[in-house]
Amino acid sequence: MTASQTSPWWHPDRHADRRPALLARARIEARVRGWLAERDFLVVDPPGLQRSPGNEAHLHAFGTQMIGNDGVGQGMYLHTSPEFTMKKLLAAGETRIASLQHVWRNRERSALHHPEFTMLEWYRAGAPYETIIADTLAMIRLAAEVTGIRQFEFRDRVCDPLAVAERISVAEAFERFAGIDLLATMDADGVPDDAALAEQLLRVGMALPEDRRWSYLFTHVLVEKVEPALGNGRVTVLDRYPACEAALARRVPGDHRVSERFEVYAAGVELANGFGELTDAAEQRVRFEAEMAEKRRIYGERYPIDEDFLAALEFMPEASGVALGFDRLVMLATGAQRIEAVLWAPVAE
C-alpha cells in the first residue's frame, strides 16, 4: 500500500486520491435530486432519533438516552431507516416523498457496510410496486450515465448497468440455482415448514446447519446458492419473497405464500429493497411481534414497537416504496471497491 493509502482520510495526499470519487458522488446526488424534482417528489427530512429504530430481527440499532429538562432520561435509538416516519407522512396526506439522509446500523462494517451510511428512500401513494421497480432501475442507469461507466465491477463480478434487467421470483431462483422447490415448503397461507425445507436441502446435497428453523435455512440457501448468481452481466430484480420474509410488505393477491417485496442486485451487490406496502395494522403488529420474538431468541434483546406507526397505518393509502443504498450505488458507478472510498468522512474505527 502507498503512504497515501495508509494515511488518515483527512491527509491532503489521501484526500487528493479520494476526491475524484467524491466529486462523482456529488454529481450523482445532484442528478438524483433533479430526477426526483422532475417527478414532483418532495424531499423530506425525517428525524434520526426515534423511540423504535425498526422491528426487523436482524437489524441492530444504536441506542442512546434523551434527557428532558427535568433531568430524566428515556431510551431512544438512531433509526435504521426513515421508513416509519415517511409512512406517517403518507398517512398525513403526502403522495410522493423521498429522503436522502444518514441512517445507522450497528454490527455492520465491511467493504459494503458502514455503521453510518446514506439511504435513498422514496414512496409513491397509489402506485403498484412495478412502478417503484422501474424507478429503481432508472436510478441505477442515472448513476452510470453521470460517471460514464460502461460496466459495474465488484471483486470478480461484472454487470452492464444499461442492459435490460433480469427479473426472477425468489421461488424461481431457488429452483434454478439450488434445485429447491421453495413453495412446497409452505402451506397455502404461507406458514413455513422447517422439516420440509430441511428435507429439500438434504435432497440437493446441502449440509444442514445447526439452526434448522425455516428462516435460517432460507437465508443459508439464499446466500450460498442464489445471491452468487444474481446481478451477473446485467441487473437482477429478485421479487415475490416468501411472506414470512417480508415483514412490511403486502401479500401478492391470489397467492398468500408470497409478498410484494423485491431486491435489486448489480455485480453481486445488493442495492435496493422495496415493497408494495402493508397497510393492515393488525397484521403488521403480528409480524412485528414475531420479528421481535425472533430477535430476543437469537440476540437476547428486542426493540419497542412504534405504536404511533401502527396507528398511522389506519390512515395510510395503498403505496409502494424502496430503500436504495446510495453509497453502494456510488461505489459501483465509480469503480470503488470499498464503501469508505466514497464517503466524505468515514466513521472512526
Tab-separated table of C-alpha atoms in Angstrom:
chain	number	residue	atom	x	y	z
A	1	MET	CA	0.000	0.000	0.000
A	2	THR	CA	1.178	3.532	-0.706
A	3	ALA	CA	1.723	6.131	2.016
A	4	SER	CA	-1.434	7.977	0.939
A	5	GLN	CA	-3.485	4.788	1.329
A	6	THR	CA	-2.322	4.268	4.913
A	7	SER	CA	-2.720	7.920	5.929
A	8	PRO	CA	-5.898	9.155	7.671
A	9	TRP	CA	-8.725	10.155	5.353
A	10	TRP	CA	-8.143	13.869	6.062
A	11	HIS	CA	-4.484	13.822	4.979
A	12	PRO	CA	-4.132	16.063	1.895
A	13	ASP	CA	-2.438	13.346	-0.171
A	14	ARG	CA	-5.086	10.756	0.607
A	15	HIS	CA	-7.906	13.231	0.069
A	16	ALA	CA	-6.443	14.057	-3.350
A	17	ASP	CA	-6.641	10.351	-4.222
A	18	ARG	CA	-10.221	10.097	-2.951
A	19	ARG	CA	-11.511	13.381	-4.346
A	20	PRO	CA	-12.467	12.236	-7.895
A	21	ALA	CA	-14.875	9.646	-6.469
A	22	LEU	CA	-16.259	12.184	-4.002
A	23	LEU	CA	-16.878	14.708	-6.779
A	24	ALA	CA	-18.648	11.983	-8.738
A	25	ARG	CA	-20.754	11.328	-5.652
A	26	ALA	CA	-21.773	14.999	-5.582
A	27	ARG	CA	-22.727	14.913	-9.261
A	28	ILE	CA	-24.806	11.748	-8.803
A	29	GLU	CA	-26.576	13.285	-5.806
A	30	ALA	CA	-27.399	16.421	-7.813
A	31	ARG	CA	-28.844	14.321	-10.638
A	32	VAL	CA	-30.863	12.204	-8.214
A	33	ARG	CA	-32.366	15.304	-6.638
A	34	GLY	CA	-33.153	16.650	-10.091
A	35	TRP	CA	-34.806	13.359	-11.115
A	36	LEU	CA	-36.983	13.458	-8.014
A	37	ALA	CA	-37.951	17.114	-8.538
A	38	GLU	CA	-38.890	16.487	-12.183
A	39	ARG	CA	-41.359	13.836	-10.979
A	40	ASP	CA	-42.867	16.010	-8.237
A	41	PHE	CA	-41.334	14.204	-5.276
A	42	LEU	CA	-40.958	16.206	-2.088
A	43	VAL	CA	-37.629	15.553	-0.376
A	44	VAL	CA	-38.489	15.309	3.321
A	45	ASP	CA	-36.229	15.255	6.379
A	46	PRO	CA	-37.279	12.641	8.966
A	47	PRO	CA	-35.600	12.868	12.382
A	48	GLY	CA	-32.931	10.276	13.057
A	49	LEU	CA	-33.830	9.988	16.743
A	50	GLN	CA	-36.718	7.565	17.297
A	51	ARG	CA	-38.423	5.574	20.055
A	52	SER	CA	-38.244	2.490	17.816
A	53	PRO	CA	-35.423	2.066	15.297
A	54	GLY	CA	-37.293	-0.568	13.281
A	55	ASN	CA	-38.630	-4.018	14.064
A	56	GLU	CA	-36.707	-6.468	11.910
A	57	ALA	CA	-34.970	-9.294	13.753
A	58	HIS	CA	-31.529	-8.966	12.194
A	59	LEU	CA	-31.166	-5.177	12.139
A	60	HIS	CA	-29.174	-3.737	15.035
A	61	ALA	CA	-29.566	-0.146	16.199
A	62	PHE	CA	-27.531	2.380	18.157
A	63	GLY	CA	-29.222	3.197	21.458
A	64	THR	CA	-28.997	6.448	23.386
A	65	GLN	CA	-30.740	8.488	26.096
A	66	MET	CA	-32.846	11.589	25.517
A	67	ILE	CA	-32.734	13.616	28.731
A	68	GLY	CA	-35.580	16.031	29.439
A	69	ASN	CA	-35.471	19.397	31.172
A	70	ASP	CA	-36.240	17.558	34.409
A	71	GLY	CA	-33.048	15.509	34.059
A	72	VAL	CA	-34.942	12.276	33.486
A	73	GLY	CA	-33.794	10.183	30.526
A	74	GLN	CA	-35.755	7.947	28.215
A	75	GLY	CA	-34.365	5.321	25.875
A	76	MET	CA	-34.146	6.324	22.226
A	77	TYR	CA	-32.498	4.982	19.091
A	78	LEU	CA	-30.921	6.254	15.896
A	79	HIS	CA	-33.125	4.979	13.102
A	80	THR	CA	-32.034	2.156	10.809
A	81	SER	CA	-34.297	3.605	8.104
A	82	PRO	CA	-36.640	6.621	7.817
A	83	GLU	CA	-39.423	4.235	6.790
A	84	PHE	CA	-41.765	4.616	9.762
A	85	THR	CA	-41.680	8.419	9.642
A	86	MET	CA	-42.152	8.512	5.883
A	87	LYS	CA	-45.189	6.256	6.080
A	88	LYS	CA	-46.631	8.556	8.737
A	89	LEU	CA	-46.231	11.376	6.206
A	90	LEU	CA	-48.141	9.267	3.655
A	91	ALA	CA	-50.854	8.841	6.281
A	92	ALA	CA	-50.853	12.610	6.753
A	93	GLY	CA	-51.659	13.112	3.080
A	94	GLU	CA	-48.375	13.341	1.172
A	95	THR	CA	-48.328	11.299	-2.030
A	96	ARG	CA	-44.783	11.382	-3.425
A	97	ILE	CA	-41.969	11.709	-0.932
A	98	ALA	CA	-38.272	10.929	-0.844
A	99	SER	CA	-35.440	11.088	1.665
A	100	LEU	CA	-31.681	11.158	1.115
A	101	GLN	CA	-30.136	11.052	4.564
A	102	HIS	CA	-27.954	9.195	7.019
A	103	VAL	CA	-29.114	6.043	8.787
A	104	TRP	CA	-27.310	3.947	11.403
A	105	ARG	CA	-26.865	0.195	11.733
A	106	ASN	CA	-24.796	-1.459	14.416
A	107	ARG	CA	-22.759	-4.659	13.962
A	108	GLU	CA	-22.128	-3.737	10.322
A	109	ARG	CA	-18.698	-2.832	8.906
A	110	SER	CA	-17.146	-4.337	5.786
A	111	ALA	CA	-16.313	-3.455	2.195
A	112	LEU	CA	-20.066	-2.970	1.611
A	113	HIS	CA	-21.239	-1.964	5.101
A	114	HIS	CA	-20.679	1.099	7.272
A	115	PRO	CA	-22.229	1.899	10.665
A	116	GLU	CA	-23.445	5.280	9.362
A	117	PHE	CA	-24.403	5.489	5.708
A	118	THR	CA	-26.694	7.278	3.262
A	119	MET	CA	-30.067	5.823	2.331
A	120	LEU	CA	-32.106	7.000	-0.633
A	121	GLU	CA	-35.709	6.113	0.096
A	122	TRP	CA	-38.856	7.084	-1.796
A	123	TYR	CA	-42.582	6.308	-1.804
A	124	ARG	CA	-45.466	6.663	-4.248
A	125	ALA	CA	-49.030	6.608	-2.921
A	126	GLY	CA	-51.446	4.745	-5.171
A	127	ALA	CA	-48.707	3.217	-7.332
A	128	PRO	CA	-48.065	-0.506	-7.883
A	129	TYR	CA	-44.696	-1.800	-6.882
A	130	GLU	CA	-43.823	-2.369	-10.539
A	131	THR	CA	-43.588	1.432	-10.774
A	132	ILE	CA	-41.108	1.538	-7.903
A	133	ILE	CA	-39.072	-1.234	-9.547
A	134	ALA	CA	-38.909	0.858	-12.718
A	135	ASP	CA	-37.837	3.890	-10.646
A	136	THR	CA	-35.047	1.870	-9.054
A	137	LEU	CA	-33.686	0.683	-12.377
A	138	ALA	CA	-33.811	4.276	-13.629
A	139	MET	CA	-31.719	5.416	-10.649
A	140	ILE	CA	-29.083	2.804	-11.433
A	141	ARG	CA	-28.899	3.893	-15.074
A	142	LEU	CA	-28.751	7.542	-13.995
A	143	ALA	CA	-25.696	6.948	-11.792
A	144	ALA	CA	-23.904	5.105	-14.600
A	145	GLU	CA	-24.695	7.869	-17.060
A	146	VAL	CA	-23.336	10.547	-14.705
A	147	THR	CA	-19.904	8.913	-14.465
A	148	GLY	CA	-19.913	7.437	-17.949
A	149	ILE	CA	-19.027	3.995	-16.655
A	150	ARG	CA	-19.926	1.188	-19.044
A	151	GLN	CA	-19.583	-1.721	-16.648
A	152	PHE	CA	-20.096	-2.089	-12.909
A	153	GLU	CA	-17.414	-4.219	-11.275
A	154	PHE	CA	-17.126	-5.561	-7.757
A	155	ARG	CA	-14.431	-8.082	-6.982
A	156	ASP	CA	-14.744	-10.689	-9.759
A	157	ARG	CA	-18.309	-9.763	-10.750
A	158	VAL	CA	-19.358	-7.512	-13.622
A	159	CYS	CA	-22.659	-6.040	-14.754
A	160	ASP	CA	-23.865	-3.795	-17.575
A	161	PRO	CA	-25.982	-1.132	-15.805
A	162	LEU	CA	-27.672	-0.086	-19.050
A	163	ALA	CA	-28.756	-3.559	-20.201
A	164	VAL	CA	-32.362	-4.678	-19.807
A	165	ALA	CA	-32.699	-6.031	-16.262
A	166	GLU	CA	-33.435	-9.646	-15.448
A	167	ARG	CA	-36.486	-10.276	-13.258
A	168	ILE	CA	-36.917	-13.525	-11.367
A	169	SER	CA	-39.035	-14.582	-8.399
A	170	VAL	CA	-37.444	-15.998	-5.262
A	171	ALA	CA	-39.150	-19.345	-5.894
A	172	GLU	CA	-37.843	-19.453	-9.473
A	173	ALA	CA	-34.351	-18.548	-8.283
A	174	PHE	CA	-34.339	-21.300	-5.629
A	175	GLU	CA	-35.413	-23.827	-8.270
A	176	ARG	CA	-32.930	-22.648	-10.891
A	177	PHE	CA	-29.845	-22.122	-8.750
A	178	ALA	CA	-30.371	-24.536	-5.853
A	179	GLY	CA	-32.790	-27.157	-7.178
A	180	ILE	CA	-35.180	-26.444	-4.296
A	181	ASP	CA	-38.980	-26.216	-4.548
A	182	LEU	CA	-39.414	-23.428	-2.028
A	183	LEU	CA	-43.186	-23.034	-2.322
A	184	ALA	CA	-43.643	-26.720	-1.463
A	185	THR	CA	-42.223	-25.956	1.999
A	186	MET	CA	-45.100	-23.596	2.883
A	187	ASP	CA	-48.831	-24.119	3.279
A	188	ALA	CA	-51.456	-22.125	1.381
A	189	ASP	CA	-51.322	-19.308	3.936
A	190	GLY	CA	-47.555	-19.043	3.736
A	191	VAL	CA	-46.822	-20.812	7.027
A	192	PRO	CA	-43.349	-22.353	6.629
A	193	ASP	CA	-42.475	-25.963	7.446
A	194	ASP	CA	-38.973	-26.321	8.952
A	195	ALA	CA	-38.720	-30.055	8.271
A	196	ALA	CA	-39.869	-29.722	4.661
A	197	LEU	CA	-37.157	-27.190	3.805
A	198	ALA	CA	-34.515	-29.223	5.663
A	199	GLU	CA	-35.513	-32.249	3.599
A	200	GLN	CA	-35.129	-30.233	0.397
A	201	LEU	CA	-31.598	-29.186	1.389
A	202	LEU	CA	-30.620	-32.785	2.033
A	203	ARG	CA	-32.138	-33.867	-1.285
A	204	VAL	CA	-29.854	-31.481	-3.219
A	205	GLY	CA	-26.786	-32.403	-1.178
A	206	MET	CA	-26.515	-29.339	1.045
A	207	ALA	CA	-25.315	-29.863	4.597
A	208	LEU	CA	-27.762	-28.785	7.290
A	209	PRO	CA	-26.562	-26.051	9.643
A	210	GLU	CA	-27.088	-26.357	13.380
A	211	ASP	CA	-30.035	-23.956	13.299
A	212	ARG	CA	-32.728	-25.715	11.261
A	213	ARG	CA	-35.502	-23.182	11.517
A	214	TRP	CA	-37.074	-22.341	8.161
A	215	SER	CA	-35.937	-18.706	8.162
A	216	TYR	CA	-32.325	-19.639	8.852
A	217	LEU	CA	-32.330	-22.370	6.198
A	218	PHE	CA	-33.898	-19.934	3.709
A	219	THR	CA	-31.148	-17.392	4.316
A	220	HIS	CA	-28.485	-20.108	4.135
A	221	VAL	CA	-29.622	-21.183	0.652
A	222	LEU	CA	-30.109	-17.582	-0.486
A	223	VAL	CA	-26.551	-16.630	0.493
A	224	GLU	CA	-24.814	-19.825	-0.609
A	225	LYS	CA	-26.630	-20.650	-3.854
A	226	VAL	CA	-28.859	-17.831	-5.070
A	227	GLU	CA	-27.149	-14.489	-4.450
A	228	PRO	CA	-23.891	-15.502	-6.195
A	229	ALA	CA	-25.933	-15.999	-9.383
A	230	LEU	CA	-27.618	-12.566	-9.284
A	231	GLY	CA	-26.578	-9.347	-10.998
A	232	ASN	CA	-24.102	-11.075	-13.304
A	233	GLY	CA	-23.874	-9.421	-16.706
A	234	ARG	CA	-26.976	-7.355	-16.061
A	235	VAL	CA	-29.001	-6.051	-13.121
A	236	THR	CA	-31.278	-8.601	-11.448
A	237	VAL	CA	-34.620	-7.857	-9.783
A	238	LEU	CA	-35.392	-10.642	-7.295
A	239	ASP	CA	-39.042	-10.384	-6.316
A	240	ARG	CA	-42.019	-12.099	-4.694
A	241	TYR	CA	-40.309	-13.019	-1.452
A	242	PRO	CA	-41.969	-15.500	0.900
A	243	ALA	CA	-44.464	-13.603	3.049
A	244	CYS	CA	-42.670	-14.748	6.212
A	245	GLU	CA	-39.519	-12.974	4.947
A	246	ALA	CA	-41.212	-9.641	4.234
A	247	ALA	CA	-42.430	-8.094	7.474
A	248	LEU	CA	-43.522	-4.785	5.934
A	249	ALA	CA	-44.844	-5.922	2.538
A	250	ARG	CA	-48.377	-6.826	1.495
A	251	ARG	CA	-49.094	-10.301	0.174
A	252	VAL	CA	-49.458	-10.955	-3.552
A	253	PRO	CA	-53.167	-11.080	-4.491
A	254	GLY	CA	-54.156	-14.682	-5.142
A	255	ASP	CA	-51.088	-16.262	-3.525
A	256	HIS	CA	-50.671	-15.628	0.197
A	257	ARG	CA	-47.414	-17.584	0.279
A	258	VAL	CA	-45.509	-14.695	-1.278
A	259	SER	CA	-45.337	-10.948	-0.891
A	260	GLU	CA	-44.720	-7.824	-2.943
A	261	ARG	CA	-41.106	-7.491	-1.866
A	262	PHE	CA	-38.168	-7.114	-4.244
A	263	GLU	CA	-34.412	-6.664	-4.032
A	264	VAL	CA	-32.096	-5.399	-6.762
A	265	TYR	CA	-28.589	-6.766	-7.382
A	266	ALA	CA	-25.780	-5.499	-9.604
A	267	ALA	CA	-22.354	-7.173	-9.883
A	268	GLY	CA	-23.221	-9.257	-6.838
A	269	VAL	CA	-24.027	-6.179	-4.727
A	270	GLU	CA	-27.469	-5.798	-3.156
A	271	LEU	CA	-28.503	-2.240	-3.964
A	272	ALA	CA	-32.164	-1.877	-3.032
A	273	ASN	CA	-35.027	-3.406	-1.066
A	274	GLY	CA	-38.601	-2.394	-1.847
A	275	PHE	CA	-42.221	-3.270	-1.115
A	276	GLY	CA	-45.809	-2.988	-2.054
A	277	GLU	CA	-46.523	-1.585	1.409
A	278	LEU	CA	-48.570	-3.373	4.034
A	279	THR	CA	-51.313	-1.128	5.451
A	280	ASP	CA	-53.154	-3.623	7.661
A	281	ALA	CA	-52.256	-2.522	11.198
A	282	ALA	CA	-53.404	-5.754	12.864
A	283	GLU	CA	-51.318	-7.926	10.548
A	284	GLN	CA	-48.376	-5.555	10.893
A	285	ARG	CA	-48.495	-5.891	14.696
A	286	VAL	CA	-48.457	-9.695	14.426
A	287	ARG	CA	-45.443	-9.559	12.120
A	288	PHE	CA	-43.563	-7.124	14.352
A	289	GLU	CA	-44.182	-9.291	17.416
A	290	ALA	CA	-42.880	-12.338	15.544
A	291	GLU	CA	-39.776	-10.437	14.421
A	292	MET	CA	-39.044	-9.194	17.915
A	293	ALA	CA	-39.575	-12.664	19.399
A	294	GLU	CA	-37.008	-13.979	16.936
A	295	LYS	CA	-34.639	-11.139	17.816
A	296	ARG	CA	-34.889	-11.977	21.512
A	297	ARG	CA	-34.318	-15.671	20.770
A	298	ILE	CA	-31.163	-15.021	18.748
A	299	TYR	CA	-29.692	-11.862	20.269
A	300	GLY	CA	-31.286	-11.636	23.703
A	301	GLU	CA	-32.910	-8.242	23.100
A	302	ARG	CA	-35.877	-6.630	21.387
A	303	TYR	CA	-36.869	-3.109	20.352
A	304	PRO	CA	-40.088	-1.279	21.226
A	305	ILE	CA	-42.897	-1.406	18.697
A	306	ASP	CA	-43.815	2.018	17.341
A	307	GLU	CA	-47.457	2.297	18.385
A	308	ASP	CA	-47.684	5.668	16.667
A	309	PHE	CA	-46.712	3.998	13.394
A	310	LEU	CA	-49.361	1.284	13.787
A	311	ALA	CA	-51.977	3.959	14.483
A	312	ALA	CA	-50.912	5.852	11.348
A	313	LEU	CA	-51.376	2.758	9.170
A	314	GLU	CA	-55.144	3.156	9.600
A	315	PHE	CA	-54.851	6.382	7.553
A	316	MET	CA	-52.128	5.346	5.120
A	317	PRO	CA	-53.171	4.877	1.475
A	318	GLU	CA	-52.048	1.979	-0.684
A	319	ALA	CA	-48.454	2.735	-1.619
A	320	SER	CA	-45.148	1.319	-2.771
A	321	GLY	CA	-41.656	2.283	-1.717
A	322	VAL	CA	-37.987	1.379	-1.840
A	323	ALA	CA	-34.756	1.931	0.077
A	324	LEU	CA	-31.568	2.137	-2.000
A	325	GLY	CA	-28.030	2.152	-0.604
A	326	PHE	CA	-26.755	5.398	-2.088
A	327	ASP	CA	-23.112	4.809	-1.123
A	328	ARG	CA	-23.139	1.369	-2.761
A	329	LEU	CA	-24.563	2.844	-5.945
A	330	VAL	CA	-21.789	5.455	-5.978
A	331	MET	CA	-19.233	2.674	-5.388
A	332	LEU	CA	-20.369	0.808	-8.481
A	333	ALA	CA	-20.638	3.964	-10.586
A	334	THR	CA	-17.063	4.994	-9.714
A	335	GLY	CA	-15.412	1.568	-9.626
A	336	ALA	CA	-14.617	1.803	-5.915
A	337	GLN	CA	-14.109	-1.481	-4.061
A	338	ARG	CA	-14.788	-0.271	-0.521
A	339	ILE	CA	-17.594	1.900	0.790
A	340	GLU	CA	-15.180	4.200	2.678
A	341	ALA	CA	-13.745	5.289	-0.678
A	342	VAL	CA	-16.969	7.178	-1.499
A	343	LEU	CA	-17.718	8.606	1.971
A	344	TRP	CA	-16.611	12.175	2.627
A	345	ALA	CA	-15.621	11.267	6.188
A	346	PRO	CA	-15.770	7.637	7.354
A	347	VAL	CA	-16.696	6.815	10.945
A	348	ALA	CA	-13.615	6.280	13.118
A	349	GLU	CA	-12.686	2.666	13.784
